[in-house]
XYZ file of N, CA and C in Angstrom:
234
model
N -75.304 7.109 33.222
C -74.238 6.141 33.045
C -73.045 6.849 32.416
N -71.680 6.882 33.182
C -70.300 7.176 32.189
C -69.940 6.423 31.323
N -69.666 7.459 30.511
C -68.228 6.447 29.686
C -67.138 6.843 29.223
N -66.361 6.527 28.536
C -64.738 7.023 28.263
C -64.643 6.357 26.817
N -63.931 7.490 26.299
C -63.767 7.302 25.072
C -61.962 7.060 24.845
N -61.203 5.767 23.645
C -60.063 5.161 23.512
C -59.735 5.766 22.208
N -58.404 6.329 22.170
C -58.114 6.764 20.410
C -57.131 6.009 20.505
N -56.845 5.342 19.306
C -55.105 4.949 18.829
C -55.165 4.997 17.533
N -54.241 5.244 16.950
C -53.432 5.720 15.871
C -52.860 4.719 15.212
N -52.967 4.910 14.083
C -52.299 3.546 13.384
C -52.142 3.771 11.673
N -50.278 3.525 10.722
C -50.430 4.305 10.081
C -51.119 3.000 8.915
N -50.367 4.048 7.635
C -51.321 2.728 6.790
C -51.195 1.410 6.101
N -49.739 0.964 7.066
C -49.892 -0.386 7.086
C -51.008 -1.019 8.176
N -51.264 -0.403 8.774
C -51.791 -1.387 10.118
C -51.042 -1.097 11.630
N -49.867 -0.654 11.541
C -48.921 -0.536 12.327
C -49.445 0.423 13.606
N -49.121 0.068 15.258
C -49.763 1.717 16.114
C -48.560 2.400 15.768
N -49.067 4.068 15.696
C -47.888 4.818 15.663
C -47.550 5.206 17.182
N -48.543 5.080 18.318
C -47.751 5.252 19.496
C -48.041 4.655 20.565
N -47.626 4.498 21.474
C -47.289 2.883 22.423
C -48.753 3.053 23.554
N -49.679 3.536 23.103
C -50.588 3.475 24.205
C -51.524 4.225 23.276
N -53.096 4.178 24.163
C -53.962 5.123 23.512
C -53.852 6.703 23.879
N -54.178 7.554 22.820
C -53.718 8.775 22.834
C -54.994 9.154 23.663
N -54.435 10.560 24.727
C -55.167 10.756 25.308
C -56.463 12.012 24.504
N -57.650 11.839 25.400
C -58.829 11.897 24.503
C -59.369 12.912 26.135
N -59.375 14.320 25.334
C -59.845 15.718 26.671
C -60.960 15.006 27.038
N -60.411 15.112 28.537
C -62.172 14.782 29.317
C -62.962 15.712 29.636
N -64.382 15.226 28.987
C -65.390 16.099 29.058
C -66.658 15.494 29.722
N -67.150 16.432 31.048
C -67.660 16.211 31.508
C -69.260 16.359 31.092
N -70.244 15.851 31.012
C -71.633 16.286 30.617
C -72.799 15.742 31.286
N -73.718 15.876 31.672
C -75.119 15.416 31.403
C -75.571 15.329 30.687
N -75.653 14.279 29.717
C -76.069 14.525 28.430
C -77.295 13.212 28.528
N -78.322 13.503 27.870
C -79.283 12.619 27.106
C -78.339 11.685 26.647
N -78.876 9.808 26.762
C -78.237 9.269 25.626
C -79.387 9.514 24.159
N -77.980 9.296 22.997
C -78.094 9.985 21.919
C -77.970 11.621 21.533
N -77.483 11.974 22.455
C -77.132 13.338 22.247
C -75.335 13.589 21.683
N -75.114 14.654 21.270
C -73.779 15.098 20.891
C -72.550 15.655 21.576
N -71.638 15.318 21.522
C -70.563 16.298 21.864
C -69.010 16.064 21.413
N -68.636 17.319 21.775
C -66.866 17.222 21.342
C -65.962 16.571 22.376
N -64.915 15.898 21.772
C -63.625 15.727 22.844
C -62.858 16.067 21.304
N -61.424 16.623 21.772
C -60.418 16.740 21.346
C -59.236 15.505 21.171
N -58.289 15.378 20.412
C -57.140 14.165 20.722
C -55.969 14.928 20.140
N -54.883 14.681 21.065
C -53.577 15.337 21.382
C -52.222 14.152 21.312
N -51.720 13.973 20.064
C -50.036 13.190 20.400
C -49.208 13.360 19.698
N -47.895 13.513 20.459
C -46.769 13.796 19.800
C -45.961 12.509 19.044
N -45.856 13.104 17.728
C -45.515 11.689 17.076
C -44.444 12.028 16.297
N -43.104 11.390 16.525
C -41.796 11.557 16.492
C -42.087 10.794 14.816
N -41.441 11.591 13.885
C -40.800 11.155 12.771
C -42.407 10.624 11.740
N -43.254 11.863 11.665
C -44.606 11.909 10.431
C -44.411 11.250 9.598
N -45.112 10.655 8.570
C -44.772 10.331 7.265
C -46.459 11.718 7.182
N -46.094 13.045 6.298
C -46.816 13.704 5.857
C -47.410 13.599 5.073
N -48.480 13.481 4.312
C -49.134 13.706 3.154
C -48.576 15.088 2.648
N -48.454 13.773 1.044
C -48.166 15.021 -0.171
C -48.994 14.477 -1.611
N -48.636 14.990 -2.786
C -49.659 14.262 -3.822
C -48.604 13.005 -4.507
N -47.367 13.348 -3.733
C -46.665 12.156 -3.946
C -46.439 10.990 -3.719
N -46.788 11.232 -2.060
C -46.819 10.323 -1.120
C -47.815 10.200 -0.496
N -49.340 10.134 -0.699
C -50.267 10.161 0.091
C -50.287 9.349 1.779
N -49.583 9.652 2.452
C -49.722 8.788 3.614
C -50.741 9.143 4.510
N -51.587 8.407 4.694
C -52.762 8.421 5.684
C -52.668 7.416 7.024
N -53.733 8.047 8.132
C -53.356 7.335 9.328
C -55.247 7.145 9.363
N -54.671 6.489 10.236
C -56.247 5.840 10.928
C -56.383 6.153 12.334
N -57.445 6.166 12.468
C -58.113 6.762 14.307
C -58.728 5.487 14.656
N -58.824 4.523 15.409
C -59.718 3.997 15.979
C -60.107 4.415 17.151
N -61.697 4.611 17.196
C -62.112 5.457 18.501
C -63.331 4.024 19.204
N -62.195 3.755 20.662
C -63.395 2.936 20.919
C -64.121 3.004 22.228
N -65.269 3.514 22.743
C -66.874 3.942 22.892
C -66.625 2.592 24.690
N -66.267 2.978 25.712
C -66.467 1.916 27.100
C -67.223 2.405 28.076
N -67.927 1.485 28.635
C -69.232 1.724 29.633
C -68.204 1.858 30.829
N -68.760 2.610 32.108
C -68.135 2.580 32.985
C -67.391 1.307 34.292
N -67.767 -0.242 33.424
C -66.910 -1.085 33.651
C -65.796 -1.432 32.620
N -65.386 -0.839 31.502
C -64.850 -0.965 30.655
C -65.025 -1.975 29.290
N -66.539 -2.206 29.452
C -67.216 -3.113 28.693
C -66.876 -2.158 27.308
N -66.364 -2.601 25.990
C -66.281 -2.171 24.626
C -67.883 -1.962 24.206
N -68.081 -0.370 24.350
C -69.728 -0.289 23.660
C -69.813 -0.262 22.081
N -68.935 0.353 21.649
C -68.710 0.742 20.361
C -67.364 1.026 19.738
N -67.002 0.587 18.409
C -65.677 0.746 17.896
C -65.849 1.751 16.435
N -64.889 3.247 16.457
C -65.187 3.641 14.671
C -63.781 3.556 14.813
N -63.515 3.114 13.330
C -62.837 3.747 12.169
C -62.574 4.461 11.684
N -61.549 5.459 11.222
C -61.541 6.441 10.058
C -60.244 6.525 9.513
């Protein structure tokens, strides 16, 4: 069974920082379910708010996990 994995970005009000989900390297596998692997995530984001010890600004990832009808399997946080 495929699936495809969704990133978006969001800073730490709640807010998306960019107008669609960021794209997420496709990786192809045979994998066991419950097994591991990497994808990468790549976006250009006009005007950072950086972390400093002044300004701690943090962003959030939501990564969300779709079966190959686009059924939502799983949603993380970070």
């Amino acid at each position: 069974e495929s699936a495809t994995v969704e990133a978006w970005l969001y800073d730490q009000k709640g807010n998306p920082v960019t107008d669609g989900p960021i794209a997420v390297s496709k990786t192809e596998h045979n994998m066991p379910s419950g097994t591991l692997t990497q994808a990468f995530l790549r976006a250009e984001i006009s005007n950072p708010k950086k972390w400093t010890a002044e300004h701690p600004h943090l962003y959030n990832v939501l990564l969300v996990l779709k079966d190959n009808e686009g059924k939502t399997l799983e949603i993380t946080r970070t």
